[in-house]
Amino acid sequence: MKIVAFAGTNSPTSINKVLVEYVAKQFDSNNVEFLDLNDYEMPIYGVHREQQSGVPQEAMNFAEKIDSADLVIMSLAEHNSSYSVAFKNVFDWVSRIQGRPHWGDKDMFLMATAPGPKGGANVLAAATARFPHSGANILETFSLPKFGSNFDVAKGILDEEKAKELEFKIAKIKEEVAAKANV
């Protein structure tokens, strides 16, 4: 199973990056490719820019990475109750590639975390509602509230209930993706 994993932010110190790396390592880590949205930085999307220059190569490269995956693992940063600008811009440009759904009809494990008690619930809800219309097959979602007190780099998720929830969801995803591979 080929996995592409990334955080929906351009912050080099993102807690969502920490979470997505931790979760992706629970799968076959030899087959995980971590993406950094900083490698896909493009001009802010605008129709005039698209008409002048077309879709940037960075958007095509990002789409190729998604297309190469059997599973996409993503943890979205929440900025003002929505997507980060860095993520939204990549999403907007990829949506302009003709002849393909944004997410390439890929299976997805969608997550979010935040320092506060809602754990990125707003951005997770927005993505859960939107992404299936854009070619994502969301297998599971996971939200980790109060990241600072619920996660330790050496120990992982400290909240026992959230740790069990994540473990269950990872097992379920592994089973679903393996079943599809055997069909």
mmCIF file with all atom_site columns, C-alpha atoms in Angstrom:
data_model
loop_
_atom_site.group_PDB
_atom_site.id
_atom_site.type_symbol
_atom_site.label_atom_id
_atom_site.label_alt_id
_atom_site.label_comp_id
_atom_site.label_asym_id
_atom_site.label_entity_id
_atom_site.label_seq_id
_atom_site.pdbx_PDB_ins_code
_atom_site.Cartn_x
_atom_site.Cartn_y
_atom_site.Cartn_z
_atom_site.occupancy
_atom_site.B_iso_or_equiv
_atom_site.pdbx_formal_charge
_atom_site.auth_seq_id
_atom_site.auth_comp_id
_atom_site.auth_asym_id
_atom_site.auth_atom_id
_atom_site.pdbx_PDB_model_num
ATOM 1   C CA . MET A 1 1   ? 0.000   0.000  0.000   1.00 0.00 ? 1   MET A CA 1
ATOM 2   C CA . LYS A 1 2   ? 1.478   3.353  -1.102  1.00 0.00 ? 2   LYS A CA 1
ATOM 3   C CA . ILE A 1 3   ? 0.627   6.206  1.302   1.00 0.00 ? 3   ILE A CA 1
ATOM 4   C CA . VAL A 1 4   ? 0.991   9.932  0.744   1.00 0.00 ? 4   VAL A CA 1
ATOM 5   C CA . ALA A 1 5   ? 0.807   11.929 3.977   1.00 0.00 ? 5   ALA A CA 1
ATOM 6   C CA . PHE A 1 6   ? 0.879   15.661 4.665   1.00 0.00 ? 6   PHE A CA 1
ATOM 7   C CA . ALA A 1 7   ? -0.289  18.443 6.935   1.00 0.00 ? 7   ALA A CA 1
ATOM 8   C CA . GLY A 1 8   ? -2.585  21.077 5.469   1.00 0.00 ? 8   GLY A CA 1
ATOM 9   C CA . THR A 1 9   ? -0.278  23.941 6.436   1.00 0.00 ? 9   THR A CA 1
ATOM 10  C CA . ASN A 1 10  ? 3.041   25.511 5.484   1.00 0.00 ? 10  ASN A CA 1
ATOM 11  C CA . SER A 1 11  ? 4.202   25.921 9.093   1.00 0.00 ? 11  SER A CA 1
ATOM 12  C CA . PRO A 1 12  ? 7.506   24.138 9.748   1.00 0.00 ? 12  PRO A CA 1
ATOM 13  C CA . THR A 1 13  ? 6.492   23.672 13.411  1.00 0.00 ? 13  THR A CA 1
ATOM 14  C CA . SER A 1 14  ? 2.928   22.521 12.795  1.00 0.00 ? 14  SER A CA 1
ATOM 15  C CA . ILE A 1 15  ? 1.266   20.267 15.348  1.00 0.00 ? 15  ILE A CA 1
ATOM 16  C CA . ASN A 1 16  ? -0.737  18.832 12.444  1.00 0.00 ? 16  ASN A CA 1
ATOM 17  C CA . LYS A 1 17  ? 2.548   17.834 10.804  1.00 0.00 ? 17  LYS A CA 1
ATOM 18  C CA . VAL A 1 18  ? 3.560   16.074 14.039  1.00 0.00 ? 18  VAL A CA 1
ATOM 19  C CA . LEU A 1 19  ? 0.205   14.258 14.154  1.00 0.00 ? 19  LEU A CA 1
ATOM 20  C CA . VAL A 1 20  ? 0.224   13.168 10.512  1.00 0.00 ? 20  VAL A CA 1
ATOM 21  C CA . GLU A 1 21  ? 3.791   11.863 10.791  1.00 0.00 ? 21  GLU A CA 1
ATOM 22  C CA . TYR A 1 22  ? 2.913   9.952  13.963  1.00 0.00 ? 22  TYR A CA 1
ATOM 23  C CA . VAL A 1 23  ? -0.185  8.389  12.392  1.00 0.00 ? 23  VAL A CA 1
ATOM 24  C CA . ALA A 1 24  ? 1.461   7.546  9.067   1.00 0.00 ? 24  ALA A CA 1
ATOM 25  C CA . LYS A 1 25  ? 4.181   5.639  10.919  1.00 0.00 ? 25  LYS A CA 1
ATOM 26  C CA . GLN A 1 26  ? 1.457   3.339  12.289  1.00 0.00 ? 26  GLN A CA 1
ATOM 27  C CA . PHE A 1 27  ? 1.157   2.029  8.731   1.00 0.00 ? 27  PHE A CA 1
ATOM 28  C CA . ASP A 1 28  ? 3.966   0.421  6.700   1.00 0.00 ? 28  ASP A CA 1
ATOM 29  C CA . SER A 1 29  ? 6.450   3.271  7.062   1.00 0.00 ? 29  SER A CA 1
ATOM 30  C CA . ASN A 1 30  ? 8.566   1.945  4.180   1.00 0.00 ? 30  ASN A CA 1
ATOM 31  C CA . ASN A 1 31  ? 5.794   2.904  1.813   1.00 0.00 ? 31  ASN A CA 1
ATOM 32  C CA . VAL A 1 32  ? 4.898   6.382  3.118   1.00 0.00 ? 32  VAL A CA 1
ATOM 33  C CA . GLU A 1 33  ? 5.829   9.551  1.276   1.00 0.00 ? 33  GLU A CA 1
ATOM 34  C CA . PHE A 1 34  ? 5.580   12.729 3.347   1.00 0.00 ? 34  PHE A CA 1
ATOM 35  C CA . LEU A 1 35  ? 4.757   15.893 1.432   1.00 0.00 ? 35  LEU A CA 1
ATOM 36  C CA . ASP A 1 36  ? 5.488   19.444 2.581   1.00 0.00 ? 36  ASP A CA 1
ATOM 37  C CA . LEU A 1 37  ? 3.156   22.121 1.225   1.00 0.00 ? 37  LEU A CA 1
ATOM 38  C CA . ASN A 1 38  ? 6.126   24.493 1.087   1.00 0.00 ? 38  ASN A CA 1
ATOM 39  C CA . ASP A 1 39  ? 7.311   22.450 -1.900  1.00 0.00 ? 39  ASP A CA 1
ATOM 40  C CA . TYR A 1 40  ? 4.075   23.351 -3.701  1.00 0.00 ? 40  TYR A CA 1
ATOM 41  C CA . GLU A 1 41  ? 3.992   27.097 -3.115  1.00 0.00 ? 41  GLU A CA 1
ATOM 42  C CA . MET A 1 42  ? 2.330   28.928 -6.009  1.00 0.00 ? 42  MET A CA 1
ATOM 43  C CA . PRO A 1 43  ? 0.867   32.356 -6.707  1.00 0.00 ? 43  PRO A CA 1
ATOM 44  C CA . ILE A 1 44  ? -2.500  32.868 -5.029  1.00 0.00 ? 44  ILE A CA 1
ATOM 45  C CA . TYR A 1 45  ? -5.115  31.395 -7.337  1.00 0.00 ? 45  TYR A CA 1
ATOM 46  C CA . GLY A 1 46  ? -6.956  33.813 -9.567  1.00 0.00 ? 46  GLY A CA 1
ATOM 47  C CA . VAL A 1 47  ? -8.810  33.289 -12.836 1.00 0.00 ? 47  VAL A CA 1
ATOM 48  C CA . HIS A 1 48  ? -6.637  35.962 -14.433 1.00 0.00 ? 48  HIS A CA 1
ATOM 49  C CA . ARG A 1 49  ? -3.480  34.105 -13.393 1.00 0.00 ? 49  ARG A CA 1
ATOM 50  C CA . GLU A 1 50  ? -4.825  30.856 -14.770 1.00 0.00 ? 50  GLU A CA 1
ATOM 51  C CA . GLN A 1 51  ? -5.750  32.536 -18.066 1.00 0.00 ? 51  GLN A CA 1
ATOM 52  C CA . GLN A 1 52  ? -2.305  34.163 -18.332 1.00 0.00 ? 52  GLN A CA 1
ATOM 53  C CA . SER A 1 53  ? -0.080  31.264 -17.310 1.00 0.00 ? 53  SER A CA 1
ATOM 54  C CA . GLY A 1 54  ? -2.176  28.115 -16.979 1.00 0.00 ? 54  GLY A CA 1
ATOM 55  C CA . VAL A 1 55  ? -2.000  25.740 -14.044 1.00 0.00 ? 55  VAL A CA 1
ATOM 56  C CA . PRO A 1 56  ? 1.425   25.896 -12.328 1.00 0.00 ? 56  PRO A CA 1
ATOM 57  C CA . GLN A 1 57  ? 3.718   22.884 -12.509 1.00 0.00 ? 57  GLN A CA 1
ATOM 58  C CA . GLU A 1 58  ? 3.639   22.670 -8.686  1.00 0.00 ? 58  GLU A CA 1
ATOM 59  C CA . ALA A 1 59  ? -0.097  21.873 -8.836  1.00 0.00 ? 59  ALA A CA 1
ATOM 60  C CA . MET A 1 60  ? 0.549   19.190 -11.447 1.00 0.00 ? 60  MET A CA 1
ATOM 61  C CA . ASN A 1 61  ? 3.336   17.736 -9.281  1.00 0.00 ? 61  ASN A CA 1
ATOM 62  C CA . PHE A 1 62  ? 1.079   17.669 -6.212  1.00 0.00 ? 62  PHE A CA 1
ATOM 63  C CA . ALA A 1 63  ? -1.673  15.939 -8.210  1.00 0.00 ? 63  ALA A CA 1
ATOM 64  C CA . GLU A 1 64  ? 0.832   13.334 -9.436  1.00 0.00 ? 64  GLU A CA 1
ATOM 65  C CA . LYS A 1 65  ? 1.771   12.551 -5.833  1.00 0.00 ? 65  LYS A CA 1
ATOM 66  C CA . ILE A 1 66  ? -1.889  12.096 -4.899  1.00 0.00 ? 66  ILE A CA 1
ATOM 67  C CA . ASP A 1 67  ? -2.457  9.930  -7.973  1.00 0.00 ? 67  ASP A CA 1
ATOM 68  C CA . SER A 1 68  ? 0.445   7.669  -6.981  1.00 0.00 ? 68  SER A CA 1
ATOM 69  C CA . ALA A 1 69  ? -1.138  6.825  -3.616  1.00 0.00 ? 69  ALA A CA 1
ATOM 70  C CA . ASP A 1 70  ? -3.469  4.092  -2.493  1.00 0.00 ? 70  ASP A CA 1
ATOM 71  C CA . LEU A 1 71  ? -4.221  6.091  0.665   1.00 0.00 ? 71  LEU A CA 1
ATOM 72  C CA . VAL A 1 72  ? -3.912  9.786  1.515   1.00 0.00 ? 72  VAL A CA 1
ATOM 73  C CA . ILE A 1 73  ? -3.410  10.682 5.173   1.00 0.00 ? 73  ILE A CA 1
ATOM 74  C CA . MET A 1 74  ? -3.971  14.367 5.859   1.00 0.00 ? 74  MET A CA 1
ATOM 75  C CA . SER A 1 75  ? -4.145  16.481 9.011   1.00 0.00 ? 75  SER A CA 1
ATOM 76  C CA . LEU A 1 76  ? -5.621  19.920 8.431   1.00 0.00 ? 76  LEU A CA 1
ATOM 77  C CA . ALA A 1 77  ? -4.562  22.978 10.364  1.00 0.00 ? 77  ALA A CA 1
ATOM 78  C CA . GLU A 1 78  ? -7.455  25.217 11.342  1.00 0.00 ? 78  GLU A CA 1
ATOM 79  C CA . HIS A 1 79  ? -6.986  28.930 10.689  1.00 0.00 ? 79  HIS A CA 1
ATOM 80  C CA . ASN A 1 80  ? -9.929  31.111 11.701  1.00 0.00 ? 80  ASN A CA 1
ATOM 81  C CA . SER A 1 81  ? -12.278 28.098 11.600  1.00 0.00 ? 81  SER A CA 1
ATOM 82  C CA . SER A 1 82  ? -11.231 27.094 8.073   1.00 0.00 ? 82  SER A CA 1
ATOM 83  C CA . TYR A 1 83  ? -8.385  25.788 5.911   1.00 0.00 ? 83  TYR A CA 1
ATOM 84  C CA . SER A 1 84  ? -4.960  27.408 6.051   1.00 0.00 ? 84  SER A CA 1
ATOM 85  C CA . VAL A 1 85  ? -4.225  29.688 3.092   1.00 0.00 ? 85  VAL A CA 1
ATOM 86  C CA . ALA A 1 86  ? -1.333  27.449 2.031   1.00 0.00 ? 86  ALA A CA 1
ATOM 87  C CA . PHE A 1 87  ? -3.599  24.409 1.828   1.00 0.00 ? 87  PHE A CA 1
ATOM 88  C CA . LYS A 1 88  ? -6.519  26.242 0.212   1.00 0.00 ? 88  LYS A CA 1
ATOM 89  C CA . ASN A 1 89  ? -4.283  27.601 -2.531  1.00 0.00 ? 89  ASN A CA 1
ATOM 90  C CA . VAL A 1 90  ? -2.946  24.152 -3.425  1.00 0.00 ? 90  VAL A CA 1
ATOM 91  C CA . PHE A 1 91  ? -6.512  22.803 -3.333  1.00 0.00 ? 91  PHE A CA 1
ATOM 92  C CA . ASP A 1 92  ? -7.732  25.636 -5.596  1.00 0.00 ? 92  ASP A CA 1
ATOM 93  C CA . TRP A 1 93  ? -4.972  25.172 -8.176  1.00 0.00 ? 93  TRP A CA 1
ATOM 94  C CA . VAL A 1 94  ? -5.341  21.374 -8.254  1.00 0.00 ? 94  VAL A CA 1
ATOM 95  C CA . SER A 1 95  ? -9.070  21.840 -8.852  1.00 0.00 ? 95  SER A CA 1
ATOM 96  C CA . ARG A 1 96  ? -8.213  23.563 -12.142 1.00 0.00 ? 96  ARG A CA 1
ATOM 97  C CA . ILE A 1 97  ? -6.451  20.536 -13.643 1.00 0.00 ? 97  ILE A CA 1
ATOM 98  C CA . GLN A 1 98  ? -8.779  19.376 -16.369 1.00 0.00 ? 98  GLN A CA 1
ATOM 99  C CA . GLY A 1 99  ? -10.025 15.816 -16.491 1.00 0.00 ? 99  GLY A CA 1
ATOM 100 C CA . ARG A 1 100 ? -9.407  14.726 -12.922 1.00 0.00 ? 100 ARG A CA 1
ATOM 101 C CA . PRO A 1 101 ? -11.170 15.021 -9.574  1.00 0.00 ? 101 PRO A CA 1
ATOM 102 C CA . HIS A 1 102 ? -9.131  17.067 -7.054  1.00 0.00 ? 102 HIS A CA 1
ATOM 103 C CA . TRP A 1 103 ? -8.335  14.063 -4.899  1.00 0.00 ? 103 TRP A CA 1
ATOM 104 C CA . GLY A 1 104 ? -8.165  11.515 -7.702  1.00 0.00 ? 104 GLY A CA 1
ATOM 105 C CA . ASP A 1 105 ? -10.878 9.253  -6.231  1.00 0.00 ? 105 ASP A CA 1
ATOM 106 C CA . LYS A 1 106 ? -8.439  8.212  -3.491  1.00 0.00 ? 106 LYS A CA 1
ATOM 107 C CA . ASP A 1 107 ? -9.131  6.713  -0.092  1.00 0.00 ? 107 ASP A CA 1
ATOM 108 C CA . MET A 1 108 ? -8.389  9.229  2.640   1.00 0.00 ? 108 MET A CA 1
ATOM 109 C CA . PHE A 1 109 ? -7.839  9.334  6.388   1.00 0.00 ? 109 PHE A CA 1
ATOM 110 C CA . LEU A 1 110 ? -8.697  12.908 7.321   1.00 0.00 ? 110 LEU A CA 1
ATOM 111 C CA . MET A 1 111 ? -7.549  14.402 10.620  1.00 0.00 ? 111 MET A CA 1
ATOM 112 C CA . ALA A 1 112 ? -7.119  17.659 12.494  1.00 0.00 ? 112 ALA A CA 1
ATOM 113 C CA . THR A 1 113 ? -5.645  18.790 15.768  1.00 0.00 ? 113 THR A CA 1
ATOM 114 C CA . ALA A 1 114 ? -5.461  22.116 17.556  1.00 0.00 ? 114 ALA A CA 1
ATOM 115 C CA . PRO A 1 115 ? -4.300  23.546 20.876  1.00 0.00 ? 115 PRO A CA 1
ATOM 116 C CA . GLY A 1 116 ? -7.889  24.140 21.961  1.00 0.00 ? 116 GLY A CA 1
ATOM 117 C CA . PRO A 1 117 ? -10.736 21.867 23.060  1.00 0.00 ? 117 PRO A CA 1
ATOM 118 C CA . LYS A 1 118 ? -12.382 21.551 19.630  1.00 0.00 ? 118 LYS A CA 1
ATOM 119 C CA . GLY A 1 119 ? -9.375  19.884 17.977  1.00 0.00 ? 119 GLY A CA 1
ATOM 120 C CA . GLY A 1 120 ? -9.856  21.507 14.568  1.00 0.00 ? 120 GLY A CA 1
ATOM 121 C CA . ALA A 1 121 ? -13.511 20.460 14.447  1.00 0.00 ? 121 ALA A CA 1
ATOM 122 C CA . ASN A 1 122 ? -14.546 23.319 12.139  1.00 0.00 ? 122 ASN A CA 1
ATOM 123 C CA . VAL A 1 123 ? -11.990 22.602 9.410   1.00 0.00 ? 123 VAL A CA 1
ATOM 124 C CA . LEU A 1 124 ? -12.579 18.868 9.750   1.00 0.00 ? 124 LEU A CA 1
ATOM 125 C CA . ALA A 1 125 ? -16.328 19.374 9.287   1.00 0.00 ? 125 ALA A CA 1
ATOM 126 C CA . ALA A 1 126 ? -15.765 21.619 6.251   1.00 0.00 ? 126 ALA A CA 1
ATOM 127 C CA . ALA A 1 127 ? -13.414 19.110 4.628   1.00 0.00 ? 127 ALA A CA 1
ATOM 128 C CA . THR A 1 128 ? -15.655 16.142 5.443   1.00 0.00 ? 128 THR A CA 1
ATOM 129 C CA . ALA A 1 129 ? -18.556 17.899 3.733   1.00 0.00 ? 129 ALA A CA 1
ATOM 130 C CA . ARG A 1 130 ? -16.524 19.140 0.734   1.00 0.00 ? 130 ARG A CA 1
ATOM 131 C CA . PHE A 1 131 ? -13.890 16.541 -0.130  1.00 0.00 ? 131 PHE A CA 1
ATOM 132 C CA . PRO A 1 132 ? -16.218 13.725 -1.280  1.00 0.00 ? 132 PRO A CA 1
ATOM 133 C CA . HIS A 1 133 ? -17.498 16.109 -3.979  1.00 0.00 ? 133 HIS A CA 1
ATOM 134 C CA . SER A 1 134 ? -13.867 16.542 -5.016  1.00 0.00 ? 134 SER A CA 1
ATOM 135 C CA . GLY A 1 135 ? -12.913 12.905 -5.452  1.00 0.00 ? 135 GLY A CA 1
ATOM 136 C CA . ALA A 1 136 ? -12.036 11.842 -1.901  1.00 0.00 ? 136 ALA A CA 1
ATOM 137 C CA . ASN A 1 137 ? -13.296 8.637  -0.378  1.00 0.00 ? 137 ASN A CA 1
ATOM 138 C CA . ILE A 1 138 ? -13.036 9.506  3.314   1.00 0.00 ? 138 ILE A CA 1
ATOM 139 C CA . LEU A 1 139 ? -12.614 6.227  5.167   1.00 0.00 ? 139 LEU A CA 1
ATOM 140 C CA . GLU A 1 140 ? -12.287 7.779  8.618   1.00 0.00 ? 140 GLU A CA 1
ATOM 141 C CA . THR A 1 141 ? -11.801 11.079 10.420  1.00 0.00 ? 141 THR A CA 1
ATOM 142 C CA . PHE A 1 142 ? -9.976  11.803 13.644  1.00 0.00 ? 142 PHE A CA 1
ATOM 143 C CA . SER A 1 143 ? -9.773  14.923 15.796  1.00 0.00 ? 143 SER A CA 1
ATOM 144 C CA . LEU A 1 144 ? -7.300  15.410 18.617  1.00 0.00 ? 144 LEU A CA 1
ATOM 145 C CA . PRO A 1 145 ? -8.205  18.303 20.933  1.00 0.00 ? 145 PRO A CA 1
ATOM 146 C CA . LYS A 1 146 ? -5.757  20.069 23.269  1.00 0.00 ? 146 LYS A CA 1
ATOM 147 C CA . PHE A 1 147 ? -2.699  18.820 21.412  1.00 0.00 ? 147 PHE A CA 1
ATOM 148 C CA . GLY A 1 148 ? -0.239  20.166 23.996  1.00 0.00 ? 148 GLY A CA 1
ATOM 149 C CA . SER A 1 149 ? -1.703  18.106 26.813  1.00 0.00 ? 149 SER A CA 1
ATOM 150 C CA . ASN A 1 150 ? -2.884  15.104 24.756  1.00 0.00 ? 150 ASN A CA 1
ATOM 151 C CA . PHE A 1 151 ? 0.256   14.326 22.743  1.00 0.00 ? 151 PHE A CA 1
ATOM 152 C CA . ASP A 1 152 ? 3.864   13.563 23.584  1.00 0.00 ? 152 ASP A CA 1
ATOM 153 C CA . VAL A 1 153 ? 6.463   13.045 20.858  1.00 0.00 ? 153 VAL A CA 1
ATOM 154 C CA . ALA A 1 154 ? 7.983   10.014 22.633  1.00 0.00 ? 154 ALA A CA 1
ATOM 155 C CA . LYS A 1 155 ? 4.736   8.454  23.890  1.00 0.00 ? 155 LYS A CA 1
ATOM 156 C CA . GLY A 1 156 ? 2.186   9.473  21.237  1.00 0.00 ? 156 GLY A CA 1
ATOM 157 C CA . ILE A 1 157 ? -1.410  10.165 22.200  1.00 0.00 ? 157 ILE A CA 1
ATOM 158 C CA . LEU A 1 158 ? -1.738  10.423 25.972  1.00 0.00 ? 158 LEU A CA 1
ATOM 159 C CA . ASP A 1 159 ? -5.528  10.488 26.267  1.00 0.00 ? 159 ASP A CA 1
ATOM 160 C CA . GLU A 1 160 ? -6.384  6.781  26.571  1.00 0.00 ? 160 GLU A CA 1
ATOM 161 C CA . GLU A 1 161 ? -9.801  7.087  24.953  1.00 0.00 ? 161 GLU A CA 1
ATOM 162 C CA . LYS A 1 162 ? -8.429  9.045  21.960  1.00 0.00 ? 162 LYS A CA 1
ATOM 163 C CA . ALA A 1 163 ? -5.513  6.597  21.622  1.00 0.00 ? 163 ALA A CA 1
ATOM 164 C CA . LYS A 1 164 ? -7.937  3.656  21.462  1.00 0.00 ? 164 LYS A CA 1
ATOM 165 C CA . GLU A 1 165 ? -10.134 5.512  18.967  1.00 0.00 ? 165 GLU A CA 1
ATOM 166 C CA . LEU A 1 166 ? -7.152  6.140  16.706  1.00 0.00 ? 166 LEU A CA 1
ATOM 167 C CA . GLU A 1 167 ? -5.917  2.555  17.004  1.00 0.00 ? 167 GLU A CA 1
ATOM 168 C CA . PHE A 1 168 ? -9.367  1.253  16.039  1.00 0.00 ? 168 PHE A CA 1
ATOM 169 C CA . LYS A 1 169 ? -9.624  3.591  13.045  1.00 0.00 ? 169 LYS A CA 1
ATOM 170 C CA . ILE A 1 170 ? -6.151  2.710  11.764  1.00 0.00 ? 170 ILE A CA 1
ATOM 171 C CA . ALA A 1 171 ? -6.949  -1.009 11.980  1.00 0.00 ? 171 ALA A CA 1
ATOM 172 C CA . LYS A 1 172 ? -10.222 -0.450 10.132  1.00 0.00 ? 172 LYS A CA 1
ATOM 173 C CA . ILE A 1 173 ? -8.492  1.537  7.365   1.00 0.00 ? 173 ILE A CA 1
ATOM 174 C CA . LYS A 1 174 ? -5.770  -1.077 6.949   1.00 0.00 ? 174 LYS A CA 1
ATOM 175 C CA . GLU A 1 175 ? -8.467  -3.747 6.618   1.00 0.00 ? 175 GLU A CA 1
ATOM 176 C CA . GLU A 1 176 ? -10.505 -1.739 4.068   1.00 0.00 ? 176 GLU A CA 1
ATOM 177 C CA . VAL A 1 177 ? -7.525  -0.843 1.892   1.00 0.00 ? 177 VAL A CA 1
ATOM 178 C CA . ALA A 1 178 ? -6.201  -4.431 1.995   1.00 0.00 ? 178 ALA A CA 1
ATOM 179 C CA . ALA A 1 179 ? -9.638  -5.763 1.007   1.00 0.00 ? 179 ALA A CA 1
ATOM 180 C CA . LYS A 1 180 ? -9.722  -3.428 -2.013  1.00 0.00 ? 180 LYS A CA 1
ATOM 181 C CA . ALA A 1 181 ? -6.236  -4.550 -3.049  1.00 0.00 ? 181 ALA A CA 1
ATOM 182 C CA . ASN A 1 182 ? -7.363  -8.195 -3.005  1.00 0.00 ? 182 ASN A CA 1
ATOM 183 C CA . VAL A 1 183 ? -10.419 -7.620 -5.192  1.00 0.00 ? 183 VAL A CA 1
#
